[in-house]
Amino acid sequence: MMRAVALCVMSLVVAAVAAAPVLAADGTLVAQAAKKAKPRPVAAPQQPMPTSAPERVEADVSTRTIAITSGYSGAEILVFGAIENSRQPSAESGFYDVAVVIEGAPEPLMVRKKGRVAGLWVNTATFNFNAVPSYYAVASTRPLEEFADAALLDDNGLGLEAVRMSAAADSAVRVSSEDLIAFKDAVRRLKQSADLFKRADYGVIFTGRSLFRATIALPATVPVGPLTARVFLFHEGKLLSKYQARVVLEREGIERWLYAFAFERPFLYGIAAVLLALATGLIASAAFRRRGT
Amino acid sequence: MCLPAPLRSGAAPLGPADPPFAHEPSRPMNIYLPIAEMSESVLVLLGMGAAVGFLSGLFGVGGGFLITPLLMFTGVPAPVAVGTSTAQLVASSVSGALAQYNRNNVDIKLGSVLLAGGVVGTLIGVEIVRILRQAGQFELFLALCYVLFLGVIGTLMLIESVQTVWKTRSGVPASSRGRGEHSWVHGLPLKMRFHRSKLYISAIPPLLIGAFVGFLAAIMGVGGGFVMVPALIYLLRVPTNVVVGTSLFQTVFVAAAATILHAGTISSVDLVLAAILMVGGVIGAQLGASAGSQLKGEQLRLLLAGIVLLVCVRLGWDLVVAPAELYSLAQPAGAR
């Protein structure tokens, strides 16, 4: 009983968000949802709807701003969305395929390769990327390769193989194309082992004819900054529609204050660090002496 | 009531169906480190600080050569590990230095001469770091420095302390310092009298030792106690009990300068991380200083030699053995 009510409320909110991208007060949300829901043709759920209107996907994220406080140890982002003019007979029919990508801001990255020099393993090669996403997670209704071809995935930056990595000009001219591939593979491998690149082949599920959701966990090591959530709708290997939303990771409270202090007044911050260290040491000494060591 | 019929009929059961990425359960003892940009257990960090602080108080080494690799092992980015450990060194060495000072174990005059050299050495070291970073060989240089210095010093200390222990065992009184034993060190000009150390020597060797240690502090992110202590003992023949206090005295100032430099140039000092390490460190340092006064000099040196050699072997191992992963990721200099 409780579950049914919860489902109703959640689905309603999702539908409302899909209908009205601008979030309004609760009352208006319900009104809009009701209005939107009424003209929807109530066809038999078993058959695709006899409509030629193109499908459109709309989505949003559960949290627009993730506050990073001292207790932060990662977060979970729920991406939910709806397909307008869905022709899918039921949630389980597998008529559509959806892929959800959450991507961090691109940042410069340096890859080093070790080689053997005089019996020692030392860094012998360095490769610079101008821009590699700090974080990349892709979730889909089934493995991406099963519903889209490589070219389409690549065009849309979908999947770990298609993550945008732009090489720095000075590095690119120095290495062969095989080496470039090896460096890119290394980035993917290392980022995956650090939990910063990941894929979930069955991470998107349909909860209704047009409703879908995906939950994506952000580890605490994801660099602070804006994240982009992209949603792609596929049918029979064709990209029908896509949608984009943003999430911001932000420091809050003392964490925010410290970070600003460290980067805006670096020397003062250094002096403060030394004073804090001296005070800690001296207080500890005094405390121990009073106890009569 | 709340949904049109078609939507509801196709809905999957709510709740258990989500097959998302494995979600890490939130751990209540974790704390977020704002500069390192990661979350780590408070207990682990406190324990690390205490262990390193204990060694600091026991031997008079800053412990930087242990805390920097330990921090990197827990996932702290290398520049933040180096920058933060210098701040932690200030705290652990000031409490250790004060504990030694209260036992009248600090030669202020000798410490000041060492410090004067240290400032010059730090400035040279910072410039060399900049050049090596540009050449992209800083990591290799760092690893080789660690292996070389730790290996040489650890071996020398091991041989010397084993010999001393052997002599004590076999009944020959161990002469801690050969009085009247003159070496090239005693032939240099600019002689100064260091009362507390009962020395009348040239100011040039302590200046050079100080400069060398300051240089190491800048390039290796260490207090340099592991070089300072043996140098004072074996080159200058400073009495062992004064060596620890004087080395700590000098470390306080070198570490303070390095902290301000690291924070000021690349904002790599994490105050939250430093504060936790400090709390653990000062407690450990006090316990270490008390324990040190109950151990004999040669036992202390044998123990320190063992630890130094262990770290050396661990670092050397990575250089010699074929790594499982040939590639590594790094932040380009100046990207933060």
PDB file of C-alpha atoms in Angstrom, chain B residues 7-270:
ATOM      1  CA  LEU B   7       1.553   4.877 -17.080  1.00  0.00           C
ATOM      2  CA  ARG B   8       0.795   2.905 -13.980  1.00  0.00           C
ATOM      3  CA  SER B   9       0.095  -0.387 -15.662  1.00  0.00           C
ATOM      4  CA  GLY B  10       3.547  -0.578 -17.182  1.00  0.00           C
ATOM      5  CA  ALA B  11       5.372   0.452 -14.067  1.00  0.00           C
ATOM      6  CA  ALA B  12       7.917  -1.910 -12.618  1.00  0.00           C
ATOM      7  CA  PRO B  13       7.807  -2.597  -8.894  1.00  0.00           C
ATOM      8  CA  LEU B  14       9.474   0.231  -7.094  1.00  0.00           C
ATOM      9  CA  GLY B  15      12.596  -0.066  -5.082  1.00  0.00           C
ATOM     10  CA  PRO B  16      14.664  -3.220  -5.512  1.00  0.00           C
ATOM     11  CA  ALA B  17      14.882  -2.920  -9.287  1.00  0.00           C
ATOM     12  CA  ASP B  18      17.732  -0.381  -9.381  1.00  0.00           C
ATOM     13  CA  PRO B  19      20.881  -2.169 -10.537  1.00  0.00           C
ATOM     14  CA  PRO B  20      23.148   0.843 -10.185  1.00  0.00           C
ATOM     15  CA  PHE B  21      26.849   1.156  -9.644  1.00  0.00           C
ATOM     16  CA  ALA B  22      27.897  -0.317  -6.347  1.00  0.00           C
ATOM     17  CA  HIS B  23      27.295   2.465  -3.876  1.00  0.00           C
ATOM     18  CA  GLU B  24      29.853   2.982  -1.162  1.00  0.00           C
ATOM     19  CA  PRO B  25      28.159   3.035   2.201  1.00  0.00           C
ATOM     20  CA  SER B  26      28.804   6.348   3.912  1.00  0.00           C
ATOM     21  CA  ARG B  27      31.310   5.815   6.685  1.00  0.00           C
ATOM     22  CA  PRO B  28      30.699   8.002   9.726  1.00  0.00           C
ATOM     23  CA  MET B  29      34.378   8.221  10.705  1.00  0.00           C
ATOM     24  CA  ASN B  30      35.372   9.632   7.333  1.00  0.00           C
ATOM     25  CA  ILE B  31      36.331  13.240   6.843  1.00  0.00           C
ATOM     26  CA  TYR B  32      36.561  15.174   3.602  1.00  0.00           C
ATOM     27  CA  LEU B  33      39.909  16.811   2.889  1.00  0.00           C
ATOM     28  CA  PRO B  34      39.272  20.028   0.943  1.00  0.00           C
ATOM     29  CA  ILE B  35      42.637  20.448  -0.818  1.00  0.00           C
ATOM     30  CA  ALA B  36      43.397  16.765  -1.377  1.00  0.00           C
ATOM     31  CA  GLU B  37      39.781  16.425  -2.635  1.00  0.00           C
ATOM     32  CA  MET B  38      39.183  13.040  -1.072  1.00  0.00           C
ATOM     33  CA  SER B  39      37.551  11.390   1.902  1.00  0.00           C
ATOM     34  CA  GLU B  40      39.539   9.370   4.405  1.00  0.00           C
ATOM     35  CA  SER B  41      39.020   7.761   7.798  1.00  0.00           C
ATOM     36  CA  VAL B  42      39.914  10.029  10.718  1.00  0.00           C
ATOM     37  CA  LEU B  43      41.245   7.040  12.682  1.00  0.00           C
ATOM     38  CA  VAL B  44      43.666   6.007   9.927  1.00  0.00           C
ATOM     39  CA  LEU B  45      45.028   9.561   9.645  1.00  0.00           C
ATOM     40  CA  LEU B  46      45.324   9.954  13.430  1.00  0.00           C
ATOM     41  CA  GLY B  47      47.155   6.634  13.673  1.00  0.00           C
ATOM     42  CA  MET B  48      49.578   7.609  10.920  1.00  0.00           C
ATOM     43  CA  GLY B  49      50.297  10.917  12.634  1.00  0.00           C
ATOM     44  CA  ALA B  50      50.869   9.216  15.988  1.00  0.00           C
ATOM     45  CA  ALA B  51      53.193   6.554  14.578  1.00  0.00           C
ATOM     46  CA  VAL B  52      55.322   9.068  12.729  1.00  0.00           C
ATOM     47  CA  GLY B  53      55.272  11.460  15.694  1.00  0.00           C
ATOM     48  CA  PHE B  54      56.553   8.688  17.945  1.00  0.00           C
ATOM     49  CA  LEU B  55      59.554   8.114  15.672  1.00  0.00           C
ATOM     50  CA  SER B  56      60.096  11.864  15.514  1.00  0.00           C
ATOM     51  CA  GLY B  57      60.318  12.167  19.275  1.00  0.00           C
ATOM     52  CA  LEU B  58      62.383   9.020  19.595  1.00  0.00           C
ATOM     53  CA  PHE B  59      65.089   9.729  17.040  1.00  0.00           C
ATOM     54  CA  GLY B  60      64.891  13.426  16.305  1.00  0.00           C
ATOM     55  CA  VAL B  61      64.127  12.728  12.683  1.00  0.00           C
ATOM     56  CA  GLY B  62      61.277  14.763  11.264  1.00  0.00           C
ATOM     57  CA  GLY B  63      59.499  11.692   9.967  1.00  0.00           C
ATOM     58  CA  GLY B  64      58.816  13.337   6.613  1.00  0.00           C
ATOM     59  CA  PHE B  65      60.454  10.451   4.810  1.00  0.00           C
ATOM     60  CA  LEU B  66      57.740   8.211   6.255  1.00  0.00           C
ATOM     61  CA  ILE B  67      54.669  10.437   6.222  1.00  0.00           C
ATOM     62  CA  THR B  68      55.020  11.537   2.604  1.00  0.00           C
ATOM     63  CA  PRO B  69      55.001   7.969   1.200  1.00  0.00           C
ATOM     64  CA  LEU B  70      52.286   6.960   3.696  1.00  0.00           C
ATOM     65  CA  LEU B  71      50.009   9.791   2.559  1.00  0.00           C
ATOM     66  CA  MET B  72      50.580   8.970  -1.091  1.00  0.00           C
ATOM     67  CA  PHE B  73      49.773   5.344  -0.316  1.00  0.00           C
ATOM     68  CA  THR B  74      46.331   6.378   1.003  1.00  0.00           C
ATOM     69  CA  GLY B  75      45.685   8.227  -2.262  1.00  0.00           C
ATOM     70  CA  VAL B  76      46.631  11.806  -1.395  1.00  0.00           C
ATOM     71  CA  PRO B  77      48.070  13.524  -4.514  1.00  0.00           C
ATOM     72  CA  ALA B  78      51.877  13.744  -4.344  1.00  0.00           C
ATOM     73  CA  PRO B  79      52.191  17.562  -4.129  1.00  0.00           C
ATOM     74  CA  VAL B  80      49.568  17.699  -1.358  1.00  0.00           C
ATOM     75  CA  ALA B  81      51.338  14.868   0.487  1.00  0.00           C
ATOM     76  CA  VAL B  82      54.645  16.750   0.404  1.00  0.00           C
ATOM     77  CA  GLY B  83      53.137  20.161   1.251  1.00  0.00           C
ATOM     78  CA  THR B  84      50.982  18.867   4.088  1.00  0.00           C
ATOM     79  CA  SER B  85      53.720  16.770   5.629  1.00  0.00           C
ATOM     80  CA  THR B  86      55.897  19.880   5.971  1.00  0.00           C
ATOM     81  CA  ALA B  87      53.144  21.551   8.023  1.00  0.00           C
ATOM     82  CA  GLN B  88      52.824  18.417  10.125  1.00  0.00           C
ATOM     83  CA  LEU B  89      56.609  18.445  10.619  1.00  0.00           C
ATOM     84  CA  VAL B  90      56.430  21.911  12.162  1.00  0.00           C
ATOM     85  CA  ALA B  91      54.015  20.669  14.807  1.00  0.00           C
ATOM     86  CA  SER B  92      55.757  17.406  15.587  1.00  0.00           C
ATOM     87  CA  SER B  93      59.224  18.940  15.642  1.00  0.00           C
ATOM     88  CA  VAL B  94      58.268  21.959  17.763  1.00  0.00           C
ATOM     89  CA  SER B  95      56.809  19.772  20.482  1.00  0.00           C
ATOM     90  CA  GLY B  96      59.773  17.420  20.218  1.00  0.00           C
ATOM     91  CA  ALA B  97      62.247  20.321  20.194  1.00  0.00           C
ATOM     92  CA  LEU B  98      60.611  21.844  23.258  1.00  0.00           C
ATOM     93  CA  ALA B  99      60.648  18.513  25.064  1.00  0.00           C
ATOM     94  CA  GLN B 100      64.369  18.242  24.274  1.00  0.00           C
ATOM     95  CA  TYR B 101      64.976  21.882  25.211  1.00  0.00           C
ATOM     96  CA  ASN B 102      63.444  21.267  28.623  1.00  0.00           C
ATOM     97  CA  ARG B 103      65.961  18.466  29.074  1.00  0.00           C
ATOM     98  CA  ASN B 104      68.709  20.939  28.078  1.00  0.00           C
ATOM     99  CA  ASN B 105      69.438  18.904  24.959  1.00  0.00           C
ATOM    100  CA  VAL B 106      69.494  21.742  22.392  1.00  0.00           C
ATOM    101  CA  ASP B 107      72.629  23.550  21.272  1.00  0.00           C
ATOM    102  CA  ILE B 108      71.018  26.834  20.164  1.00  0.00           C
ATOM    103  CA  LYS B 109      74.238  28.249  18.764  1.00  0.00           C
ATOM    104  CA  LEU B 110      75.000  25.185  16.654  1.00  0.00           C
ATOM    105  CA  GLY B 111      71.349  25.039  15.581  1.00  0.00           C
ATOM    106  CA  SER B 112      71.456  28.651  14.410  1.00  0.00           C
ATOM    107  CA  VAL B 113      74.565  28.014  12.295  1.00  0.00           C
ATOM    108  CA  LEU B 114      72.897  24.951  10.770  1.00  0.00           C
ATOM    109  CA  LEU B 115      69.767  27.002  10.091  1.00  0.00           C
ATOM    110  CA  ALA B 116      71.691  29.762   8.331  1.00  0.00           C
ATOM    111  CA  GLY B 117      73.081  27.154   5.952  1.00  0.00           C
ATOM    112  CA  GLY B 118      69.614  25.577   5.701  1.00  0.00           C
ATOM    113  CA  VAL B 119      67.982  28.725   4.338  1.00  0.00           C
ATOM    114  CA  VAL B 120      70.535  28.916   1.509  1.00  0.00           C
ATOM    115  CA  GLY B 121      70.129  25.195   0.748  1.00  0.00           C
ATOM    116  CA  THR B 122      66.322  25.471   0.617  1.00  0.00           C
ATOM    117  CA  LEU B 123      66.462  28.276  -1.927  1.00  0.00           C
ATOM    118  CA  ILE B 124      68.844  26.278  -4.152  1.00  0.00           C
ATOM    119  CA  GLY B 125      66.666  23.175  -3.793  1.00  0.00           C
ATOM    120  CA  VAL B 126      63.477  24.970  -4.846  1.00  0.00           C
ATOM    121  CA  GLU B 127      65.179  26.159  -8.022  1.00  0.00           C
ATOM    122  CA  ILE B 128      66.406  22.641  -8.833  1.00  0.00           C
ATOM    123  CA  VAL B 129      62.925  21.225  -8.296  1.00  0.00           C
ATOM    124  CA  ARG B 130      61.583  23.742 -10.791  1.00  0.00           C
ATOM    125  CA  ILE B 131      64.186  22.745 -13.402  1.00  0.00           C
ATOM    126  CA  LEU B 132      63.634  18.994 -12.887  1.00  0.00           C
ATOM    127  CA  ARG B 133      59.853  19.402 -13.093  1.00  0.00           C
ATOM    128  CA  GLN B 134      60.251  21.064 -16.463  1.00  0.00           C
ATOM    129  CA  ALA B 135      62.457  18.203 -17.635  1.00  0.00           C
ATOM    130  CA  GLY B 136      59.828  15.711 -16.379  1.00  0.00           C
ATOM    131  CA  GLN B 137      62.352  13.707 -14.362  1.00  0.00           C
ATOM    132  CA  PHE B 138      61.517  14.932 -10.865  1.00  0.00           C
ATOM    133  CA  GLU B 139      59.945  11.621  -9.728  1.00  0.00           C
ATOM    134  CA  LEU B 140      62.946   9.578 -10.816  1.00  0.00           C
ATOM    135  CA  PHE B 141      65.336  11.999  -9.160  1.00  0.00           C
ATOM    136  CA  LEU B 142      63.237  11.891  -5.995  1.00  0.00           C
ATOM    137  CA  ALA B 143      63.195   8.081  -5.880  1.00  0.00           C
ATOM    138  CA  LEU B 144      66.924   7.836  -6.529  1.00  0.00           C
ATOM    139  CA  CYS B 145      67.630  10.429  -3.837  1.00  0.00           C
ATOM    140  CA  TYR B 146      65.556   8.478  -1.336  1.00  0.00           C
ATOM    141  CA  VAL B 147      67.187   5.146  -2.158  1.00  0.00           C
ATOM    142  CA  LEU B 148      70.694   6.583  -2.231  1.00  0.00           C
ATOM    143  CA  PHE B 149      70.530   8.591   0.988  1.00  0.00           C
ATOM    144  CA  LEU B 150      68.502   6.113   2.974  1.00  0.00           C
ATOM    145  CA  GLY B 151      70.673   3.241   1.775  1.00  0.00           C
ATOM    146  CA  VAL B 152      74.025   4.863   2.553  1.00  0.00           C
ATOM    147  CA  ILE B 153      72.981   6.313   5.887  1.00  0.00           C
ATOM    148  CA  GLY B 154      71.092   3.221   6.995  1.00  0.00           C
ATOM    149  CA  THR B 155      74.028   0.956   6.181  1.00  0.00           C
ATOM    150  CA  LEU B 156      76.571   3.217   7.910  1.00  0.00           C
ATOM    151  CA  MET B 157      74.412   3.474  11.013  1.00  0.00           C
ATOM    152  CA  LEU B 158      73.781  -0.245  11.064  1.00  0.00           C
ATOM    153  CA  ILE B 159      77.493  -1.092  10.849  1.00  0.00           C
ATOM    154  CA  GLU B 160      78.431   1.476  13.470  1.00  0.00           C
ATOM    155  CA  SER B 161      75.740   0.565  15.979  1.00  0.00           C
ATOM    156  CA  VAL B 162      76.315  -3.169  15.571  1.00  0.00           C
ATOM    157  CA  GLN B 163      80.015  -2.593  16.244  1.00  0.00           C
ATOM    158  CA  THR B 164      79.219  -0.505  19.334  1.00  0.00           C
ATOM    159  CA  VAL B 165      76.796  -3.078  20.661  1.00  0.00           C
ATOM    160  CA  TRP B 166      79.407  -5.787  19.974  1.00  0.00           C
ATOM    161  CA  LYS B 167      82.105  -3.913  21.817  1.00  0.00           C
ATOM    162  CA  THR B 168      79.809  -3.292  24.797  1.00  0.00           C
ATOM    163  CA  ARG B 169      78.957  -6.982  24.895  1.00  0.00           C
ATOM    164  CA  SER B 170      82.590  -8.065  24.795  1.00  0.00           C
ATOM    165  CA  GLY B 171      83.472  -5.817  27.721  1.00  0.00           C
ATOM    166  CA  VAL B 172      85.365  -3.048  25.926  1.00  0.00           C
ATOM    167  CA  PRO B 173      83.996   0.310  27.160  1.00  0.00           C
ATOM    168  CA  ALA B 174      82.308   2.016  24.233  1.00  0.00           C
ATOM    169  CA  SER B 175      83.857   5.419  23.760  1.00  0.00           C
ATOM    170  CA  SER B 176      81.002   7.525  22.460  1.00  0.00           C
ATOM    171  CA  ARG B 177      83.387  10.151  21.174  1.00  0.00           C
ATOM    172  CA  GLY B 178      87.098   9.927  20.661  1.00  0.00           C
ATOM    173  CA  ARG B 179      88.349  12.951  22.537  1.00  0.00           C
ATOM    174  CA  GLY B 180      91.398  14.441  20.909  1.00  0.00           C
ATOM    175  CA  GLU B 181      90.630  12.494  17.770  1.00  0.00           C
ATOM    176  CA  HIS B 182      91.218  15.003  14.979  1.00  0.00           C
ATOM    177  CA  SER B 183      90.033  14.778  11.411  1.00  0.00           C
ATOM    178  CA  TRP B 184      90.058  17.143   8.430  1.00  0.00           C
ATOM    179  CA  VAL B 185      86.996  18.815   9.926  1.00  0.00           C
ATOM    180  CA  HIS B 186      89.128  20.242  12.705  1.00  0.00           C
ATOM    181  CA  GLY B 187      91.675  21.801  10.359  1.00  0.00           C
ATOM    182  CA  LEU B 188      89.285  24.348   8.825  1.00  0.00           C
ATOM    183  CA  PRO B 189      89.271  28.091   9.612  1.00  0.00           C
ATOM    184  CA  LEU B 190      86.441  30.212  11.129  1.00  0.00           C
ATOM    185  CA  LYS B 191      86.515  28.312  14.407  1.00  0.00           C
ATOM    186  CA  MET B 192      83.623  28.710  16.817  1.00  0.00           C
ATOM    187  CA  ARG B 193      83.072  27.409  20.300  1.00  0.00           C
ATOM    188  CA  PHE B 194      79.844  25.446  20.878  1.00  0.00           C
ATOM    189  CA  HIS B 195      79.611  25.144  24.637  1.00  0.00           C
ATOM    190  CA  ARG B 196      76.636  22.857  24.895  1.00  0.00           C
ATOM    191  CA  SER B 197      78.194  20.365  22.480  1.00  0.00           C
ATOM    192  CA  LYS B 198      81.648  20.767  24.033  1.00  0.00           C
ATOM    193  CA  LEU B 199      83.062  21.482  20.576  1.00  0.00           C
ATOM    194  CA  TYR B 200      85.552  23.990  19.197  1.00  0.00           C
ATOM    195  CA  ILE B 201      85.270  23.596  15.445  1.00  0.00           C
ATOM    196  CA  SER B 202      85.070  25.578  12.238  1.00  0.00           C
ATOM    197  CA  ALA B 203      81.652  27.037  11.311  1.00  0.00           C
ATOM    198  CA  ILE B 204      82.043  25.819   7.715  1.00  0.00           C
ATOM    199  CA  PRO B 205      81.047  22.113   8.212  1.00  0.00           C
ATOM    200  CA  PRO B 206      77.827  22.937  10.124  1.00  0.00           C
ATOM    201  CA  LEU B 207      76.976  25.569   7.493  1.00  0.00           C
ATOM    202  CA  LEU B 208      77.488  23.023   4.722  1.00  0.00           C
ATOM    203  CA  ILE B 209      75.530  20.341   6.571  1.00  0.00           C
ATOM    204  CA  GLY B 210      72.710  22.824   7.134  1.00  0.00           C
ATOM    205  CA  ALA B 211      72.709  23.829   3.477  1.00  0.00           C
ATOM    206  CA  PHE B 212      72.642  20.205   2.363  1.00  0.00           C
ATOM    207  CA  VAL B 213      69.752  19.402   4.705  1.00  0.00           C
ATOM    208  CA  GLY B 214      67.817  22.481   3.563  1.00  0.00           C
ATOM    209  CA  PHE B 215      68.382  21.370  -0.014  1.00  0.00           C
ATOM    210  CA  LEU B 216      66.995  17.908   0.794  1.00  0.00           C
ATOM    211  CA  ALA B 217      64.015  19.477   2.582  1.00  0.00           C
ATOM    212  CA  ALA B 218      63.112  21.387  -0.545  1.00  0.00           C
ATOM    213  CA  ILE B 219      63.476  18.523  -3.010  1.00  0.00           C
ATOM    214  CA  MET B 220      62.313  15.569  -0.903  1.00  0.00           C
ATOM    215  CA  GLY B 221      59.766  17.210   1.386  1.00  0.00           C
ATOM    216  CA  VAL B 222      61.561  15.902   4.452  1.00  0.00           C
ATOM    217  CA  GLY B 223      62.902  17.585   7.551  1.00  0.00           C
ATOM    218  CA  GLY B 224      66.291  16.061   6.815  1.00  0.00           C
ATOM    219  CA  GLY B 225      66.828  14.659  10.299  1.00  0.00           C
ATOM    220  CA  PHE B 226      67.957  11.361   8.828  1.00  0.00           C
ATOM    221  CA  VAL B 227      70.909  13.168   7.259  1.00  0.00           C
ATOM    222  CA  MET B 228      71.403  15.742  10.010  1.00  0.00           C
ATOM    223  CA  VAL B 229      71.605  13.267  12.898  1.00  0.00           C
ATOM    224  CA  PRO B 230      74.336  11.027  11.455  1.00  0.00           C
ATOM    225  CA  ALA B 231      76.234  14.027  10.062  1.00  0.00           C
ATOM    226  CA  LEU B 232      76.339  15.672  13.478  1.00  0.00           C
ATOM    227  CA  ILE B 233      77.323  12.434  15.173  1.00  0.00           C
ATOM    228  CA  TYR B 234      79.943  11.167  12.739  1.00  0.00           C
ATOM    229  CA  LEU B 235      81.319  14.312  11.110  1.00  0.00           C
ATOM    230  CA  LEU B 236      81.164  16.865  13.923  1.00  0.00           C
ATOM    231  CA  ARG B 237      81.234  14.394  16.834  1.00  0.00           C
ATOM    232  CA  VAL B 238      78.406  16.162  18.619  1.00  0.00           C
ATOM    233  CA  PRO B 239      77.250  14.167  21.679  1.00  0.00           C
ATOM    234  CA  THR B 240      74.264  11.959  20.800  1.00  0.00           C
ATOM    235  CA  ASN B 241      71.930  13.471  23.398  1.00  0.00           C
ATOM    236  CA  VAL B 242      72.468  16.992  22.013  1.00  0.00           C
ATOM    237  CA  VAL B 243      72.172  15.854  18.383  1.00  0.00           C
ATOM    238  CA  VAL B 244      68.474  14.975  18.574  1.00  0.00           C
ATOM    239  CA  GLY B 245      67.409  18.256  20.188  1.00  0.00           C
ATOM    240  CA  THR B 246      69.565  20.415  17.915  1.00  0.00           C
ATOM    241  CA  SER B 247      68.329  18.642  14.800  1.00  0.00           C
ATOM    242  CA  LEU B 248      64.714  19.142  15.876  1.00  0.00           C
ATOM    243  CA  PHE B 249      65.385  22.811  16.615  1.00  0.00           C
ATOM    244  CA  GLN B 250      66.641  23.311  13.069  1.00  0.00           C
ATOM    245  CA  THR B 251      63.804  21.227  11.580  1.00  0.00           C
ATOM    246  CA  VAL B 252      61.136  23.507  13.090  1.00  0.00           C
ATOM    247  CA  PHE B 253      62.402  26.461  11.097  1.00  0.00           C
ATOM    248  CA  VAL B 254      63.214  24.654   7.854  1.00  0.00           C
ATOM    249  CA  ALA B 255      59.778  22.973   7.879  1.00  0.00           C
ATOM    250  CA  ALA B 256      58.047  26.297   8.603  1.00  0.00           C
ATOM    251  CA  ALA B 257      59.785  27.922   5.639  1.00  0.00           C
ATOM    252  CA  ALA B 258      58.934  24.968   3.399  1.00  0.00           C
ATOM    253  CA  THR B 259      55.262  25.062   4.482  1.00  0.00           C
ATOM    254  CA  ILE B 260      54.870  28.725   3.604  1.00  0.00           C
ATOM    255  CA  LEU B 261      56.654  28.117   0.311  1.00  0.00           C
ATOM    256  CA  HIS B 262      54.488  25.134  -0.638  1.00  0.00           C
ATOM    257  CA  ALA B 263      51.242  26.868   0.352  1.00  0.00           C
ATOM    258  CA  GLY B 264      52.264  30.112  -1.288  1.00  0.00           C
ATOM    259  CA  THR B 265      53.366  28.718  -4.638  1.00  0.00           C
ATOM    260  CA  ILE B 266      51.189  25.689  -5.432  1.00  0.00           C
ATOM    261  CA  SER B 267      48.508  25.738  -2.660  1.00  0.00           C
ATOM    262  CA  SER B 268      49.334  22.178  -1.705  1.00  0.00           C
ATOM    263  CA  VAL B 269      48.874  22.327   2.067  1.00  0.00           C
ATOM    264  CA  ASP B 270      45.665  20.701   3.289  1.00  0.00           C
TER     265      ASP B 270
END
